[in-house]
Amino acid sequence: MNIPNDTPTLRLRPAQEKVLEYESGKMAISAVPGSGKTFILSLLATRLIADGRINSAAGQQILVVTFLNTSVDTFRVRIRKRLTELELPDTGYDVRTLHSLSLEIVRSAGETPGDELAVLDELQSRQSLDGAVDGWINDNTRLWEAFLPESNREHSPQMIARWRDITASTAASFIRAAKNSRQTPDAILAAIRKQSEKAEFSDDEPNVARSPLMQMMAGIYSRYQFSLSRQGGLDYDDLIWRAADLLEHRPDLVMSLRARWPFVLEDESQDSVPLQEALLDQLTGSDGNWVRVGDPNQAITSTFTAAHPRFFSRFIDRPDVVARTLPNSGRSAQLIIGAANAMLNWTIDSHPIPEVRRDAFRRQDILPTPPGDAQPNPPDSEAEMRIRVFRQREDEEWPEVARLAVEYTHQHPHHTIAILVPTHQAGYAIAQHLDALKANYDNLLRGSGREREVAAALHAVLAVLANPLDTKALQAAYNGVAELHESGPFCESPQMESDDRPRFQALLRSVFRPESLLFPRGDETLIELLPAGVASEDDIIRLERLSEFLRQSFELRELPIDDLTLTLADALFIPPATKSTEGETSHELDLAIAYQIASQLRQWREAQPDWRLPELVAQLQSVATGKRVLNIIRDDSGYEPKPGRISLATQHSGKGLEWDAVFLTGIDGLWIPGSLEAPFLGVHDFLGGDPSAEATAQLSYLMHNDAGIYPDRTATESAHIEVICERLRLLYVGITRARRYLQISRSRSTRRQNREREAEPATVMSILYLYLQGRATDEPATD
C-alpha cells in the first residue's frame, strides 16, 4: 500500500518529502529548531508500516528510540492517529526510551528474570556514590586532604565541605567516562598496577598510575560498584552496557531482535552517548536500517554527561549514511531566525578560539517555511527583539526582568511568556521578585523556593526531635511551622506582627531547660521556664501550641524515618478551607514534595545503615538551605505553557518548548566566556584546574594511551573549550524558543560573596548588536 505525498490531510515541505523517500539503509536527518522532527519521524514510521516494509502479522515492528517517557507517549499518539486516518490497525511499532530498550534486551537474553533485575534510578545511584565517596575519604583522610593547601586543611570547614562536593562530582564524571568506554574498576586497577611496574624501569612517558587523583577515583569507582552489586542492582549506564555486551557476544539474540525490529528510528541523536551508539549499531548491523534524527546545534548536555555532538556529526558524515536536512522552521519570526543564524555563522567563521570555530556548531542556517506552508512564520511586523544592559544584576537586572515579564502578560494576555535563566540560583532570585509582584507564573526550577520551604519546615521539627536541648533548633522549629501559619498547626495562634518575631525568638533562646517543652516535670508550667515578666499572654499561647505540637511529634520518634517525615507532613500541611481552582492545590503540592523528601531520607538511611536521626537531619539541612537540590519528581516533562502565565525555567530545561515571548537573562562573559583566560565555573584555584577534566583525561590516557584532549591544550583548557561551545549552543537554543518577542539582557556587574564584581560582556553579544543595527527599525532595539 503506497501512500502518496498529496494525502489530503498533509502538506509536506520539499525537505520532508525527501526524508519520506527513505526505504532502507542508514540515514541521518539534521533538523533545525522547530522543523517538526517528531512529526516527520512519526510519519516515516507510519509510512514504513503502510508500505508493507514490515510484517506486522509475524510480530515485526518499527522501533522508535527516544529520550523521555513523555516523548514515548507523544510518538505513540501521533503514530496511532495517523494509522487510524489511514484505516490501518494500531500495530507494527514499538516506542521506547533507551533504558526501556536496554531492559528489554537484557530480559530477552533470558539470563536474568525480569522481576529479579533491579535498576537504580538517578537518586538511588547518587546515594550509592555518596556512600562510596564518604567511605573512601574516611579510609584515606590524609591522602584526600593532601589535595588542599596546607592553610586550608584544619582552619576552613567550608573548604573541606567544598572539596568533598568537588570529589563527588569528579567521581561521577570519572565513573560515567569509565562506563561509556566499558572499563570496569578491576580493569582500571589492573592498568594502574601494570603501568606502575613499567614505570619502575622507564621514565620516558607520563605515569598517571601514580597520580593521587587517579588512585582516588579508581578507589571510589570500585566502592561504588561494590555498593551496586550488594544491592543486586545496575545503574543506567550499567544497564546499557550489559545490553550492548549481550548484542556483541550473542549472535542468536541479535538475529532474533533484528527480526523483531527490522527498522530503528532514533530521536534526539545529538544527545547520544557512546554506549547508546554502540548498542544501536550492534542492533542494526553494518547493513541494517537505522535512521537518526537530531540537531548537533542543540546539543546542550556534553559538559555534564558522556554525550557529545561530535558523535552524531561523525555519523552524518559517514560514507554509508544518506544525509538529509530539515532546514525550514515556522516557529519564529524571521527577525529572530536571523539572530540565531548570525551568531551561529559568526562562531563558525570568526570566534577567537579555533577549536570553538570548528566544534561549537555545524553549519546549517534556519530557513523560513515556504509560501503556503501549514505553519507560516509569525510576520516581522508582529516581532521585536531587544538587548538590555543593566548596571547591576541582583539589584537591577533581575527585578526589572521580572517586572517587564509581568508587564508583557498584561499587554499580551493571549501570549505565552518565559523567563529563561542560566542557573537555578538566578531563577530562585527572580522567583522572589515575581512573588513580590504577585505574578501568575509556573516555577519549573528544580529545588524551587517552595521545595526549600517544605524541607526547612520538616528539618526544623526533626532537628528538635534529634536534639531537644538545642535552643537554636527550637527557634528554627517555630520559624518553620509559623511560616505555615494559615494552614499549619499554629493556625489558631494569635497573629504576630513581623517586627515582633525577633522578640519572640529571643524569648525562645531564654527558655530554661528547653527539654521541658517536650517532657514537663510534674506540675511545672511553661511560664516557669521563662524569665519573669517578659512573656505576654499571647507569647504563652504560642509557646503552649509549640510545646503541644513537639510533644506529639516526639512520640513518633521511633517510626522509620520516611514514616516519621510523612506523619509530620500530614500535621504541618493541613488542607486549606478552600481549594485553588488552578490545578493542584498548594496543600497537595506540599505533600508531594514531602513524599519525595521522605523517600530521600529513607534512601540516605539505607545507604548509610549506621546513620540515626541527627545524621539524617544534618543531610536534610543542605536541602533546606538550597545547597543541595533534590530530584523532586514533578510532571514538568509534559509541560505546556499557558497564555498569560509566565514560565520560569533554566535555559537547559527550555529546550523542547516554545513561547511567544522569551526573556533571556544573565548573558554575559561570566556565563559565556570569550577566551580561555576568562573566569570559568568549575575551576578551583586551590586545585590548579578542573579536577573532572583532569581525571577523565588521565583515565583515557591510562586505558587508551590517548588523553582525549585538544592538541597542545591541557585537560582543563580542553574542558573550558567544551564549556564555551555548549554555552553558545545554549544561547542558540534560548533564542530559538521565541516566536515573536525576544529580550536578551546582561549586567555590567554582579555581587558575589558580598563583593561587587565586574561582568564583561559576552563576545557574541556584539554580533547580535550588529545584527540588530543592520535590521534597524523605527523602534529602538537596545536600551
Short mmCIF file of N, CA and C in Angstrom, two decimals, residues 295-397:
data_model
loop_
_atom_site.label_atom_id
_atom_site.label_comp_id
_atom_site.label_asym_id
_atom_site.label_seq_id
_atom_site.Cartn_x
_atom_site.Cartn_y
_atom_site.Cartn_z
N ASP A 295 19.76 17.44 16.11
CA ASP A 295 20.34 18.73 15.73
C ASP A 295 21.62 18.94 16.52
N PRO A 296 22.79 18.76 15.90
CA PRO A 296 24.05 18.98 16.63
C PRO A 296 24.14 20.36 17.25
N ASN A 297 23.43 21.33 16.68
CA ASN A 297 23.50 22.69 17.20
C ASN A 297 22.65 22.89 18.46
N GLN A 298 21.90 21.87 18.84
CA GLN A 298 21.12 21.93 20.08
C GLN A 298 21.63 20.91 21.10
N ALA A 299 22.88 20.48 20.97
CA ALA A 299 23.47 19.55 21.93
C ALA A 299 23.92 20.35 23.15
N ILE A 300 23.20 20.20 24.28
CA ILE A 300 23.47 21.05 25.44
C ILE A 300 23.68 20.23 26.71
N THR A 301 24.15 18.98 26.56
CA THR A 301 24.39 18.14 27.74
C THR A 301 25.81 17.60 27.80
N SER A 302 26.69 18.05 26.90
CA SER A 302 28.01 17.42 26.80
C SER A 302 28.92 17.73 27.97
N THR A 303 28.68 18.83 28.70
CA THR A 303 29.57 19.16 29.81
C THR A 303 29.21 18.43 31.10
N PHE A 304 28.06 17.77 31.14
CA PHE A 304 27.72 17.03 32.36
C PHE A 304 27.20 15.62 32.08
N THR A 305 27.30 15.15 30.86
CA THR A 305 27.01 13.77 30.52
C THR A 305 28.11 13.28 29.57
N ALA A 306 28.03 12.01 29.17
CA ALA A 306 29.00 11.47 28.21
C ALA A 306 28.60 11.79 26.78
N ALA A 307 27.50 12.50 26.58
CA ALA A 307 27.05 12.85 25.23
C ALA A 307 27.96 13.92 24.63
N HIS A 308 28.04 13.93 23.30
CA HIS A 308 28.77 14.99 22.61
C HIS A 308 28.26 15.04 21.17
N PRO A 309 28.05 16.27 20.62
CA PRO A 309 27.51 16.36 19.25
C PRO A 309 28.44 15.78 18.20
N ARG A 310 29.74 15.59 18.54
CA ARG A 310 30.66 15.05 17.54
C ARG A 310 30.26 13.64 17.11
N PHE A 311 29.60 12.89 18.00
CA PHE A 311 29.22 11.52 17.66
C PHE A 311 28.18 11.52 16.52
N PHE A 312 27.15 12.36 16.65
CA PHE A 312 26.13 12.42 15.61
C PHE A 312 26.69 13.05 14.34
N SER A 313 27.55 14.06 14.48
CA SER A 313 28.14 14.69 13.30
C SER A 313 28.98 13.69 12.52
N ARG A 314 29.72 12.84 13.22
CA ARG A 314 30.51 11.81 12.52
C ARG A 314 29.61 10.84 11.77
N PHE A 315 28.48 10.50 12.38
CA PHE A 315 27.53 9.61 11.71
C PHE A 315 26.99 10.26 10.44
N ILE A 316 26.65 11.55 10.53
CA ILE A 316 26.13 12.26 9.36
C ILE A 316 27.13 12.19 8.21
N ASP A 317 28.41 12.30 8.54
CA ASP A 317 29.44 12.39 7.51
C ASP A 317 29.96 11.02 7.04
N ARG A 318 29.43 9.94 7.59
CA ARG A 318 29.89 8.62 7.15
C ARG A 318 29.50 8.36 5.70
N PRO A 319 30.36 7.69 4.92
CA PRO A 319 30.04 7.46 3.50
C PRO A 319 28.88 6.51 3.28
N ASP A 320 28.58 5.65 4.28
CA ASP A 320 27.47 4.70 4.11
C ASP A 320 26.15 5.26 4.61
N VAL A 321 26.11 6.56 4.95
CA VAL A 321 24.91 7.19 5.50
C VAL A 321 24.39 8.23 4.52
N VAL A 322 23.09 8.17 4.25
CA VAL A 322 22.42 9.20 3.45
C VAL A 322 22.08 10.36 4.38
N ALA A 323 22.59 11.55 4.07
CA ALA A 323 22.36 12.73 4.91
C ALA A 323 21.22 13.57 4.36
N ARG A 324 20.27 13.88 5.21
CA ARG A 324 19.16 14.76 4.86
C ARG A 324 19.09 15.89 5.88
N THR A 325 18.45 16.98 5.50
CA THR A 325 18.24 18.09 6.42
C THR A 325 16.77 18.46 6.46
N LEU A 326 16.38 19.01 7.60
CA LEU A 326 15.07 19.66 7.74
C LEU A 326 15.37 21.11 8.09
N PRO A 327 15.57 21.97 7.11
CA PRO A 327 16.05 23.33 7.37
C PRO A 327 14.96 24.36 7.64
N ASN A 328 13.71 24.02 7.34
CA ASN A 328 12.63 25.01 7.44
C ASN A 328 11.96 24.96 8.81
N SER A 329 11.72 26.13 9.36
CA SER A 329 11.04 26.22 10.65
C SER A 329 10.04 27.37 10.62
N GLY A 330 8.81 27.09 11.04
CA GLY A 330 7.78 28.12 11.10
C GLY A 330 7.56 28.66 12.49
N ARG A 331 8.44 28.28 13.43
CA ARG A 331 8.23 28.69 14.82
C ARG A 331 8.40 30.19 15.01
N SER A 332 9.51 30.74 14.55
CA SER A 332 9.88 32.11 14.91
C SER A 332 9.74 33.07 13.73
N ALA A 333 9.58 34.33 14.09
CA ALA A 333 9.63 35.38 13.07
C ALA A 333 11.03 35.42 12.46
N GLN A 334 11.12 35.89 11.22
CA GLN A 334 12.42 35.90 10.55
C GLN A 334 13.42 36.81 11.25
N LEU A 335 12.94 37.84 11.96
CA LEU A 335 13.83 38.68 12.76
C LEU A 335 14.61 37.84 13.76
N ILE A 336 13.93 36.91 14.42
CA ILE A 336 14.55 36.08 15.44
C ILE A 336 15.38 34.96 14.81
N ILE A 337 14.88 34.37 13.72
CA ILE A 337 15.66 33.37 12.99
C ILE A 337 16.99 33.96 12.54
N GLY A 338 16.96 35.20 12.04
CA GLY A 338 18.17 35.84 11.58
C GLY A 338 19.20 36.01 12.69
N ALA A 339 18.73 36.30 13.91
CA ALA A 339 19.65 36.45 15.04
C ALA A 339 20.35 35.14 15.35
N ALA A 340 19.59 34.03 15.34
CA ALA A 340 20.19 32.71 15.60
C ALA A 340 21.21 32.37 14.52
N ASN A 341 20.87 32.62 13.25
CA ASN A 341 21.80 32.33 12.16
C ASN A 341 23.05 33.20 12.25
N ALA A 342 22.88 34.45 12.65
CA ALA A 342 24.02 35.37 12.72
C ALA A 342 25.04 34.91 13.75
N MET A 343 24.56 34.53 14.94
CA MET A 343 25.51 34.11 15.97
C MET A 343 26.13 32.76 15.63
N LEU A 344 25.40 31.87 14.95
CA LEU A 344 25.95 30.58 14.54
C LEU A 344 27.06 30.78 13.51
N ASN A 345 26.81 31.57 12.49
CA ASN A 345 27.80 31.75 11.42
C ASN A 345 29.01 32.54 11.90
N TRP A 346 28.80 33.52 12.78
CA TRP A 346 29.95 34.24 13.33
C TRP A 346 30.84 33.29 14.13
N THR A 347 30.22 32.42 14.93
CA THR A 347 31.01 31.47 15.73
C THR A 347 31.87 30.59 14.82
N ILE A 348 31.26 30.07 13.75
CA ILE A 348 31.99 29.18 12.83
C ILE A 348 33.10 29.92 12.09
N ASP A 349 32.84 31.17 11.73
CA ASP A 349 33.78 31.91 10.89
C ASP A 349 34.80 32.74 11.67
N SER A 350 34.40 33.27 12.86
CA SER A 350 35.23 34.33 13.44
C SER A 350 35.49 34.21 14.93
N HIS A 351 35.02 33.19 15.61
CA HIS A 351 35.28 33.11 17.05
C HIS A 351 36.79 33.10 17.30
N PRO A 352 37.26 33.80 18.31
CA PRO A 352 38.71 33.91 18.53
C PRO A 352 39.41 32.59 18.88
N ILE A 353 38.67 31.59 19.34
CA ILE A 353 39.29 30.31 19.69
C ILE A 353 39.08 29.32 18.54
N PRO A 354 40.14 28.83 17.92
CA PRO A 354 39.97 27.98 16.73
C PRO A 354 39.16 26.72 16.98
N GLU A 355 39.34 26.09 18.15
CA GLU A 355 38.58 24.87 18.44
C GLU A 355 37.09 25.15 18.56
N VAL A 356 36.73 26.33 19.06
CA VAL A 356 35.32 26.70 19.13
C VAL A 356 34.76 26.92 17.73
N ARG A 357 35.56 27.56 16.87
CA ARG A 357 35.11 27.75 15.49
C ARG A 357 34.78 26.41 14.84
N ARG A 358 35.58 25.40 15.14
CA ARG A 358 35.42 24.10 14.49
C ARG A 358 34.31 23.26 15.10
N ASP A 359 34.14 23.32 16.44
CA ASP A 359 33.32 22.31 17.12
C ASP A 359 32.01 22.81 17.72
N ALA A 360 31.83 24.12 17.85
CA ALA A 360 30.62 24.59 18.54
C ALA A 360 29.36 24.28 17.72
N PHE A 361 29.40 24.55 16.42
CA PHE A 361 28.21 24.42 15.58
C PHE A 361 28.53 23.66 14.30
N ARG A 362 27.49 23.10 13.73
CA ARG A 362 27.53 22.57 12.37
C ARG A 362 26.81 23.60 11.48
N ARG A 363 27.42 23.94 10.36
CA ARG A 363 26.83 24.99 9.56
C ARG A 363 25.50 24.53 8.96
N GLN A 364 24.44 25.17 9.41
CA GLN A 364 23.10 24.87 8.90
C GLN A 364 22.18 26.02 9.28
N ASP A 365 21.90 26.88 8.35
CA ASP A 365 21.01 28.01 8.62
C ASP A 365 19.57 27.53 8.78
N ILE A 366 18.84 28.21 9.65
CA ILE A 366 17.40 28.00 9.75
C ILE A 366 16.75 28.80 8.62
N LEU A 367 15.88 28.15 7.87
CA LEU A 367 15.16 28.82 6.79
C LEU A 367 13.69 28.97 7.16
N PRO A 368 13.05 30.05 6.74
CA PRO A 368 11.60 30.17 6.98
C PRO A 368 10.85 29.13 6.18
N THR A 369 9.61 28.92 6.52
CA THR A 369 8.80 27.96 5.77
C THR A 369 8.41 28.55 4.42
N PRO A 370 8.22 27.70 3.43
CA PRO A 370 7.87 28.21 2.09
C PRO A 370 6.45 28.77 2.07
N PRO A 371 6.13 29.59 1.07
CA PRO A 371 4.77 30.17 0.95
C PRO A 371 3.71 29.07 0.93
N GLY A 372 2.60 29.34 1.61
CA GLY A 372 1.50 28.39 1.65
C GLY A 372 1.68 27.26 2.64
N ASP A 373 2.75 27.33 3.46
CA ASP A 373 3.00 26.27 4.43
C ASP A 373 1.94 26.27 5.52
N ALA A 374 1.69 25.09 6.07
CA ALA A 374 0.69 24.97 7.13
C ALA A 374 1.12 25.67 8.41
N GLN A 375 2.44 25.94 8.56
CA GLN A 375 2.95 26.64 9.75
C GLN A 375 3.74 27.87 9.29
N PRO A 376 3.06 28.94 8.91
CA PRO A 376 3.78 30.13 8.45
C PRO A 376 4.49 30.82 9.62
N ASN A 377 5.61 31.43 9.33
CA ASN A 377 6.34 32.18 10.37
C ASN A 377 5.54 33.40 10.81
N PRO A 378 5.57 33.74 12.09
CA PRO A 378 4.95 34.99 12.52
C PRO A 378 5.57 36.15 11.73
N PRO A 379 4.78 37.10 11.29
CA PRO A 379 5.32 38.20 10.49
C PRO A 379 6.23 39.10 11.31
N ASP A 380 7.24 39.66 10.67
CA ASP A 380 8.15 40.56 11.37
C ASP A 380 7.45 41.81 11.89
N SER A 381 6.31 42.14 11.28
CA SER A 381 5.55 43.30 11.76
C SER A 381 5.03 43.08 13.17
N GLU A 382 4.94 41.82 13.60
CA GLU A 382 4.48 41.49 14.96
C GLU A 382 5.64 41.08 15.86
N ALA A 383 6.88 41.21 15.37
CA ALA A 383 8.03 40.71 16.11
C ALA A 383 8.89 41.86 16.63
N GLU A 384 9.62 41.56 17.69
CA GLU A 384 10.52 42.56 18.27
C GLU A 384 11.64 41.83 18.99
N MET A 385 12.83 42.41 18.93
CA MET A 385 13.99 41.87 19.65
C MET A 385 14.71 43.01 20.33
N ARG A 386 15.03 42.83 21.60
CA ARG A 386 15.71 43.90 22.35
C ARG A 386 16.92 43.31 23.08
N ILE A 387 17.95 44.13 23.23
CA ILE A 387 19.09 43.81 24.08
C ILE A 387 19.16 44.89 25.15
N ARG A 388 19.12 44.47 26.40
CA ARG A 388 19.14 45.43 27.50
C ARG A 388 20.40 45.21 28.35
N VAL A 389 21.00 46.32 28.75
CA VAL A 389 22.20 46.28 29.58
C VAL A 389 21.90 47.03 30.88
N PHE A 390 22.13 46.37 32.00
CA PHE A 390 21.87 46.97 33.31
C PHE A 390 23.19 47.21 34.03
N ARG A 391 23.16 48.13 34.97
CA ARG A 391 24.39 48.40 35.72
C ARG A 391 24.72 47.26 36.68
N GLN A 392 23.69 46.68 37.31
CA GLN A 392 23.94 45.68 38.36
C GLN A 392 22.91 44.55 38.24
N ARG A 393 23.36 43.33 38.41
CA ARG A 393 22.48 42.18 38.16
C ARG A 393 21.43 42.00 39.26
N GLU A 394 21.89 41.82 40.51
CA GLU A 394 20.95 41.46 41.58
C GLU A 394 19.96 42.57 41.90
N ASP A 395 20.41 43.83 41.86
CA ASP A 395 19.56 44.95 42.25
C ASP A 395 18.77 45.56 41.10
N GLU A 396 19.23 45.33 39.86
CA GLU A 396 18.55 45.96 38.73
C GLU A 396 18.02 44.96 37.71
N GLU A 397 18.92 44.11 37.19
CA GLU A 397 18.50 43.24 36.09
C GLU A 397 17.39 42.27 36.51
#
